[in-house]
Short mmCIF file of C-alpha atoms and ligand atoms in Angstrom, two decimals:
data_model
loop_
_atom_site.label_atom_id
_atom_site.label_comp_id
_atom_site.label_asym_id
_atom_site.label_seq_id
_atom_site.Cartn_x
_atom_site.Cartn_y
_atom_site.Cartn_z
CA MET E 1 0.01 -0.13 -0.09
CA GLN E 2 1.40 2.82 -1.09
CA LYS E 3 -1.53 5.94 -0.28
CA ILE E 4 -4.01 6.81 1.60
CA ALA E 5 -6.42 9.46 1.53
CA VAL E 6 -8.50 11.42 4.31
CA LEU E 7 -11.63 13.27 4.54
CA THR E 8 -14.68 14.89 7.32
CA SER E 9 -18.17 14.22 7.22
CA GLY E 10 -21.40 15.91 8.10
CA GLY E 11 -21.72 18.15 11.26
CA ASP E 12 -18.11 19.24 12.50
CA ALA E 13 -16.73 18.30 16.45
CA PRO E 14 -14.11 18.99 18.15
CA GLY E 15 -11.61 16.39 18.33
CA MET E 16 -11.19 15.95 13.76
CA ASN E 17 -7.94 17.73 13.44
CA ALA E 18 -6.65 15.79 16.39
CA ALA E 19 -7.87 11.61 14.68
CA ILE E 20 -6.65 14.26 10.99
CA ARG E 21 -3.23 14.95 12.78
CA ALA E 22 -3.14 11.21 14.11
CA VAL E 23 -4.37 9.59 10.67
CA VAL E 24 -0.87 11.38 8.40
CA ARG E 25 1.23 10.63 11.67
CA THR E 26 0.89 7.22 11.36
CA ALA E 27 0.89 6.30 8.35
CA GLY E 28 3.43 9.93 7.85
CA PHE E 29 5.57 6.95 10.41
CA HIS E 30 4.94 4.05 7.90
CA GLN E 31 5.87 6.27 4.52
CA LEU E 32 2.49 5.67 3.21
CA GLY E 33 1.44 8.45 1.46
CA VAL E 34 -2.05 10.41 2.16
CA LEU E 35 -4.33 13.09 0.58
CA GLY E 36 -7.10 14.82 2.38
CA VAL E 37 -10.36 15.23 0.37
CA MET E 38 -12.32 19.10 0.84
CA ARG E 39 -15.47 19.52 2.00
CA GLY E 40 -15.88 15.40 2.42
CA PHE E 41 -17.84 13.66 -0.14
CA HIS E 42 -18.94 16.51 -1.94
CA GLY E 43 -14.99 16.76 -2.51
CA LEU E 44 -15.34 12.85 -3.50
CA ILE E 45 -16.73 14.03 -7.00
CA HIS E 46 -15.06 17.06 -7.68
CA ASN E 47 -11.53 15.48 -7.07
CA GLU E 48 -10.33 18.22 -4.21
CA PHE E 49 -7.46 16.50 -3.09
CA ILE E 50 -4.64 17.87 -1.18
CA GLU E 51 -1.48 16.44 -0.90
CA LEU E 52 -1.12 15.53 3.91
CA ASN E 53 2.39 15.55 5.34
CA PRO E 54 3.42 15.34 9.22
CA ARG E 55 4.62 19.15 8.95
CA SER E 56 0.90 19.72 7.04
CA VAL E 57 -1.02 18.80 11.17
CA ALA E 58 1.33 20.48 13.21
CA ASP E 59 -0.40 23.22 15.40
CA ILE E 60 -3.73 21.83 14.45
CA ILE E 61 -4.61 19.31 17.88
CA HIS E 62 -6.08 21.80 20.23
CA ARG E 63 -8.36 23.62 17.44
CA GLY E 64 -11.81 22.80 17.51
CA GLY E 65 -13.50 22.20 13.30
CA THR E 66 -11.78 20.56 10.51
CA ILE E 67 -9.28 21.29 8.32
CA LEU E 68 -10.83 19.35 5.40
CA LYS E 69 -14.45 20.86 5.30
CA SER E 70 -17.07 19.25 5.88
CA ALA E 71 -20.46 19.20 4.19
CA ARG E 72 -23.32 17.03 3.05
CA SER E 73 -23.30 15.85 -0.44
CA VAL E 74 -26.94 15.43 -1.91
CA GLU E 75 -24.55 14.32 -4.99
CA PHE E 76 -22.56 11.43 -3.41
CA PRO E 77 -26.02 9.04 -3.30
CA THR E 78 -26.99 9.48 -6.93
CA PRO E 79 -25.31 6.06 -9.42
CA GLU E 80 -23.06 9.17 -10.75
CA GLY E 81 -22.27 10.71 -7.72
CA GLN E 82 -20.82 7.97 -6.41
CA ALA E 83 -19.22 7.08 -9.90
CA SER E 84 -17.38 9.69 -10.44
CA ALA E 85 -15.40 9.17 -6.65
CA ILE E 86 -14.81 5.79 -7.44
CA ARG E 87 -13.37 6.87 -10.16
CA ASN E 88 -12.00 10.32 -7.78
CA LEU E 89 -9.88 7.89 -6.07
CA ARG E 90 -8.45 5.46 -8.33
CA GLU E 91 -7.33 8.04 -10.12
CA ALA E 92 -4.80 9.86 -8.00
CA GLY E 93 -4.21 6.13 -6.67
CA VAL E 94 -5.92 5.89 -3.11
CA GLU E 95 -5.72 2.21 -2.33
CA GLY E 96 -7.99 2.63 1.39
CA LEU E 97 -10.15 5.47 2.55
CA ILE E 98 -11.00 7.10 5.92
CA ILE E 99 -14.05 8.69 6.61
CA ILE E 100 -14.06 10.65 10.28
CA GLY E 101 -17.57 11.24 11.01
CA GLY E 102 -21.16 10.17 11.82
CA ASP E 103 -23.67 7.05 10.83
CA GLY E 104 -24.27 8.71 7.18
CA SER E 105 -20.65 9.34 6.07
CA PHE E 106 -20.05 6.30 7.21
CA ARG E 107 -23.37 4.77 4.92
CA GLY E 108 -21.42 6.94 2.23
CA GLY E 109 -18.42 4.26 2.81
CA MET E 110 -20.24 1.34 2.66
CA ARG E 111 -20.70 1.97 -1.01
CA LEU E 112 -17.35 2.84 -1.84
CA GLN E 113 -15.77 -0.48 0.14
CA ALA E 114 -18.58 -2.37 -2.27
CA ALA E 115 -16.50 -0.80 -5.64
CA GLY E 116 -13.39 -2.13 -3.80
CA ILE E 117 -11.90 0.40 -1.54
CA ASN E 118 -11.09 -0.37 1.43
CA VAL E 119 -13.15 1.83 4.26
CA ILE E 120 -12.80 2.23 7.38
CA GLY E 121 -14.86 4.72 9.63
CA ILE E 122 -14.04 6.78 13.53
CA PRO E 123 -16.94 8.30 14.38
CA ALA E 124 -16.85 11.52 15.00
CA THR E 125 -21.08 13.37 16.50
CA ILE E 126 -21.18 15.79 19.34
CA ASP E 127 -24.20 13.63 19.85
CA ASN E 128 -22.29 9.90 19.95
CA ASP E 129 -25.60 8.07 19.10
CA ILE E 130 -23.08 5.96 17.28
CA PRO E 131 -23.47 1.74 18.04
CA CYS E 132 -21.28 -0.04 18.47
CA THR E 133 -18.97 2.62 20.63
CA ASP E 134 -18.64 4.03 23.89
CA TYR E 135 -17.59 7.58 22.41
CA SER E 136 -18.03 9.69 19.58
CA ILE E 137 -14.86 12.20 19.26
CA GLY E 138 -16.52 15.32 19.93
CA PHE E 139 -19.18 14.22 22.39
CA ASP E 140 -16.52 14.82 25.62
CA THR E 141 -16.01 18.41 24.94
CA THR E 142 -19.67 19.55 24.20
CA VAL E 143 -20.86 18.00 27.98
CA ASN E 144 -18.45 20.48 29.16
CA THR E 145 -18.96 22.79 26.22
CA VAL E 146 -22.93 22.74 28.03
CA VAL E 147 -22.28 21.44 31.59
CA GLU E 148 -20.17 25.63 31.67
CA ALA E 149 -23.24 26.85 30.41
CA ILE E 150 -24.95 25.40 32.82
CA ASN E 151 -22.48 26.60 35.76
CA LYS E 152 -23.35 30.36 34.63
CA ILE E 153 -27.41 30.31 34.44
CA ARG E 154 -26.99 27.86 37.17
CA ASP E 155 -25.31 31.46 38.31
CA THR E 156 -27.90 33.96 37.42
CA ALA E 157 -30.32 31.73 38.05
CA THR E 158 -29.95 30.84 41.46
CA SER E 159 -30.08 35.03 42.03
CA HIS E 160 -33.53 35.61 40.47
CA GLU E 161 -34.94 32.52 42.16
CA ARG E 162 -35.67 31.29 38.22
CA ILE E 163 -37.13 28.84 36.38
CA TYR E 164 -34.58 27.53 33.42
CA VAL E 165 -35.51 25.37 30.01
CA VAL E 166 -31.93 24.73 28.73
CA GLU E 167 -32.42 23.78 25.58
CA VAL E 168 -28.97 20.91 23.84
CA MET E 169 -28.67 19.18 20.80
CA GLY E 170 -29.14 16.33 19.47
CA ARG E 171 -31.90 16.00 17.19
CA HIS E 172 -32.54 12.51 17.44
CA SER E 173 -30.33 11.82 20.67
CA GLY E 174 -30.78 12.61 24.38
CA TYR E 175 -27.07 12.27 25.26
CA ILE E 176 -25.54 15.59 25.28
CA ALA E 177 -28.69 15.93 27.38
CA LEU E 178 -28.10 13.36 29.33
CA TYR E 179 -24.30 13.84 30.71
CA ALA E 180 -24.34 17.63 30.99
CA GLY E 181 -27.34 17.46 32.81
CA LEU E 182 -26.23 14.09 35.56
CA ALA E 183 -22.94 16.83 35.49
CA GLY E 184 -24.73 19.75 35.73
CA GLY E 185 -26.87 19.46 38.16
CA ALA E 186 -30.03 19.87 36.83
CA GLU E 187 -33.07 19.15 38.54
CA THR E 188 -34.77 17.00 35.74
CA VAL E 189 -33.23 15.96 31.85
CA LEU E 190 -35.17 16.09 29.43
CA ILE E 191 -34.42 12.85 26.30
CA PRO E 192 -36.00 11.96 22.49
CA GLU E 193 -34.86 8.77 24.25
CA VAL E 194 -37.36 8.91 27.57
CA GLU E 195 -40.79 9.83 26.75
CA ALA E 196 -42.23 12.09 29.59
CA ASP E 197 -44.94 13.70 30.90
CA LEU E 198 -44.99 18.30 31.48
CA ASP E 199 -47.66 18.04 34.51
CA ASP E 200 -44.83 15.74 35.99
CA VAL E 201 -42.30 18.35 35.34
CA CYS E 202 -43.79 21.10 36.57
CA GLN E 203 -44.57 18.81 39.51
CA ARG E 204 -41.23 18.47 40.22
CA ILE E 205 -40.76 22.08 40.23
CA VAL E 206 -43.08 22.87 42.67
CA ALA E 207 -41.76 19.84 44.73
CA GLY E 208 -38.34 21.48 44.93
CA TYR E 209 -39.86 24.92 46.12
CA LYS E 210 -41.27 23.08 49.10
CA LEU E 211 -38.54 22.45 49.32
CA GLY E 212 -36.30 25.46 49.79
CA LYS E 213 -34.90 25.35 46.43
CA ALA E 214 -34.60 28.83 45.07
CA HIS E 215 -34.00 27.73 40.89
CA SER E 216 -34.83 24.86 38.51
CA ILE E 217 -32.72 24.06 35.84
CA VAL E 218 -34.25 21.76 32.99
CA VAL E 219 -32.40 20.94 30.73
CA VAL E 220 -33.92 19.34 27.58
CA ALA E 221 -33.00 18.15 24.06
CA GLU E 222 -33.62 20.13 20.82
CA GLY E 223 -34.77 15.88 19.98
CA VAL E 224 -38.02 16.75 22.81
CA GLY E 225 -41.21 16.63 20.55
CA GLY E 226 -43.96 14.30 19.72
CA ASN E 227 -43.14 11.98 23.16
CA PHE E 228 -45.00 14.39 25.91
CA LYS E 229 -48.22 13.74 27.00
CA THR E 230 -49.12 16.31 26.24
CA GLY E 231 -51.11 16.09 23.43
CA ARG E 232 -49.91 18.72 21.57
CA SER E 233 -48.10 19.26 18.32
CA LEU E 234 -44.28 20.18 18.12
CA ASP E 235 -44.54 23.17 16.15
CA GLU E 236 -42.55 25.48 18.24
CA SER E 237 -38.75 24.60 20.20
CA SER E 238 -39.02 22.39 22.49
CA ALA E 239 -38.41 24.42 25.22
CA PHE E 240 -40.12 28.03 23.73
CA ARG E 241 -43.14 25.20 24.50
CA ILE E 242 -41.50 23.29 27.67
CA GLY E 243 -40.61 26.57 28.91
CA ASN E 244 -44.60 28.46 28.26
CA TYR E 245 -45.90 25.10 29.71
CA VAL E 246 -43.24 24.82 32.40
CA LYS E 247 -44.75 29.53 33.63
CA ALA E 248 -48.01 28.61 32.22
CA LYS E 249 -48.38 25.55 35.05
CA THR E 250 -46.18 27.11 38.09
CA GLY E 251 -46.73 30.75 37.59
CA PHE E 252 -43.24 30.97 37.85
CA GLU E 253 -40.13 33.32 35.96
CA THR E 254 -38.57 30.77 33.87
CA ARG E 255 -36.83 31.76 30.99
CA VAL E 256 -35.31 29.85 27.98
CA THR E 257 -31.75 29.73 26.77
CA VAL E 258 -31.11 27.39 23.34
CA LEU E 259 -27.16 26.05 23.20
CA GLY E 260 -27.59 26.64 19.47
CA HIS E 261 -23.37 25.90 17.30
CA ILE E 262 -21.80 26.82 20.36
CA GLN E 263 -21.93 23.28 21.52
CA ARG E 264 -19.83 22.37 18.27
CA GLY E 265 -17.04 24.33 18.74
CA GLY E 266 -13.88 24.91 20.94
CA ASN E 267 -10.65 23.19 21.58
CA PRO E 268 -11.43 19.34 21.64
CA THR E 269 -10.41 18.15 26.23
CA ALA E 270 -8.08 16.39 26.93
CA GLN E 271 -10.29 12.50 26.78
CA ASP E 272 -11.26 14.03 22.75
CA ARG E 273 -7.78 14.53 21.58
CA ILE E 274 -6.48 10.79 23.25
CA VAL E 275 -9.64 9.01 21.79
CA ALA E 276 -9.29 10.95 18.29
CA SER E 277 -5.23 9.82 18.87
CA ARG E 278 -5.89 6.25 19.17
CA MET E 279 -8.71 5.72 16.72
CA GLY E 280 -6.42 7.39 13.81
CA ALA E 281 -3.68 5.09 14.23
CA ARG E 282 -5.80 2.29 14.52
CA ALA E 283 -7.60 2.81 11.67
CA VAL E 284 -4.30 3.57 9.37
CA GLU E 285 -3.39 0.00 10.53
CA MET E 286 -5.92 -0.99 9.59
CA LEU E 287 -5.68 -0.47 6.04
CA ARG E 288 -2.06 -1.49 5.94
CA GLU E 289 -3.31 -5.02 7.79
CA GLY E 290 -5.78 -4.86 3.46
CA GLN E 291 -9.09 -4.94 6.35
CA GLY E 292 -12.06 -1.84 5.12
CA GLY E 293 -15.36 -1.80 6.28
CA TYR E 294 -15.42 -1.74 9.49
CA MET E 295 -15.56 1.27 12.16
CA VAL E 296 -12.66 1.99 14.73
CA GLY E 297 -14.47 2.45 18.02
CA VAL E 298 -14.30 2.56 22.40
CA VAL E 299 -15.36 -0.24 23.96
CA HIS E 300 -14.83 -0.67 27.51
CA THR E 301 -11.10 1.00 26.98
CA ALA E 302 -9.51 -0.43 24.45
CA ILE E 303 -9.63 0.03 20.80
CA ARG E 304 -11.87 -2.18 18.68
CA ALA E 305 -13.36 -2.50 15.06
CA THR E 306 -17.05 -3.50 14.78
CA PRO E 307 -18.32 -4.57 10.39
CA LEU E 308 -19.74 -1.17 8.60
CA GLU E 309 -22.75 -3.68 8.76
CA GLU E 310 -22.50 -4.71 11.17
CA ALA E 311 -23.41 -1.55 13.40
CA PHE E 312 -25.75 -0.57 10.65
CA ARG E 313 -27.71 -3.44 12.09
CA GLN E 314 -27.97 -2.31 15.57
CA GLU E 315 -29.05 0.10 17.73
CA LYS E 316 -27.26 3.06 20.37
CA THR E 317 -28.88 1.61 22.99
CA MET E 318 -28.82 4.64 26.42
CA ASP E 319 -28.31 3.31 29.43
CA LEU E 320 -31.72 4.74 31.39
CA GLU E 321 -29.44 4.40 34.49
CA PHE E 322 -27.71 8.36 33.98
CA TYR E 323 -31.59 8.44 33.91
CA ARG E 324 -33.01 8.09 37.17
CA LEU E 325 -29.44 8.54 39.07
CA ALA E 326 -29.61 12.21 37.40
CA HIS E 327 -33.72 12.78 38.75
CA ILE E 328 -32.38 10.71 41.92
CA LEU E 329 -29.36 13.37 43.05
CA ALA E 330 -31.34 16.79 42.16
CA SER E 331 -34.91 15.28 43.39
CA GLN E 332 -33.48 16.20 47.17
O1 F6P V 1 -23.26 17.44 14.83
C1 F6P V 1 -25.09 17.12 14.99
C2 F6P V 1 -26.07 17.67 15.42
O2 F6P V 1 -25.10 19.04 16.36
C3 F6P V 1 -27.76 17.76 15.85
O3 F6P V 1 -27.51 17.41 17.45
C4 F6P V 1 -28.24 18.94 15.80
O4 F6P V 1 -29.48 18.67 14.96
C5 F6P V 1 -26.87 18.95 13.94
O5 F6P V 1 -25.87 18.49 14.84
C6 F6P V 1 -27.86 20.20 13.30
O6 F6P V 1 -26.64 20.28 12.37
P1 F6P V 1 -26.46 21.53 11.17
O7 F6P V 1 -26.57 22.84 11.68
O8 F6P V 1 -25.65 22.10 11.16
O9 F6P V 1 -27.70 21.15 10.33
#
């Protein structure tokens, strides 16, 4: 094997750069050439390849985002798009491709694998919703960003004795809300995986007030929507709807904060850099061993590879003990 390529795809995640660095430097260690593909699958189709060497990845381990840029390609799912991507990879002499991204990106990777190009996926999404790995790159940084925001909101919530509803990212997944809610001491965590009753939420807030709590923080994942027992359809941000409901029902002064895309940026934590470095290095080793069609992951602190097909057959299961614990600890 002489040459491999690496791309980042889907929503960016802090630590993607650390993974790119690990890929390029592990490849350099083995005297393998590396091409960087700009803008994910879009760049594959449009031949946007750049040469990467160990110096091109200097000073990026601490930077959020991705030096290779990221995009969601509408062309790649088409037969023409895929044919163009495969042709470009072959003409560039690429023998293996590393895809740093989420499950949508890996599905694209499986098409290339089927066409005979060895593909290894590295899970990177702040949502942490990829099965067969305990962690995805970016999740730890995002949880820390959200906890920092909750700490700040707690200061003003205490001063003004208010209810705060804090909306965090997670279109289909409650991992960010659950981990940040537990670490931030939120009174209530609302996630798409668990059906919630807004009247219970209100009762909990009132019970906390009677216990002498000066404020209450409700962390809600953006994916929470149609799973409330209120019979209403979702026509506005979950957080605002919840905030209005809580205010009307309890009479407490309520504020809503939507954290938005600040959750996707920032310097990656040490954990994200370490996980990214280990995954990036393993992905290169696997390509050198002639393996393809796998996703690397972290399972109980060990780096494990799972066939992409198997990963897609599984649903990521959330440990609801975390959910129970967050509410027990905040209810007293
Ligand atoms: O990166 C994952 C994620 O942050 C989701 O939680 C969110 O719904 C989505 O990406 C938003 O991404 P964008 O605004 O880039 O489409």
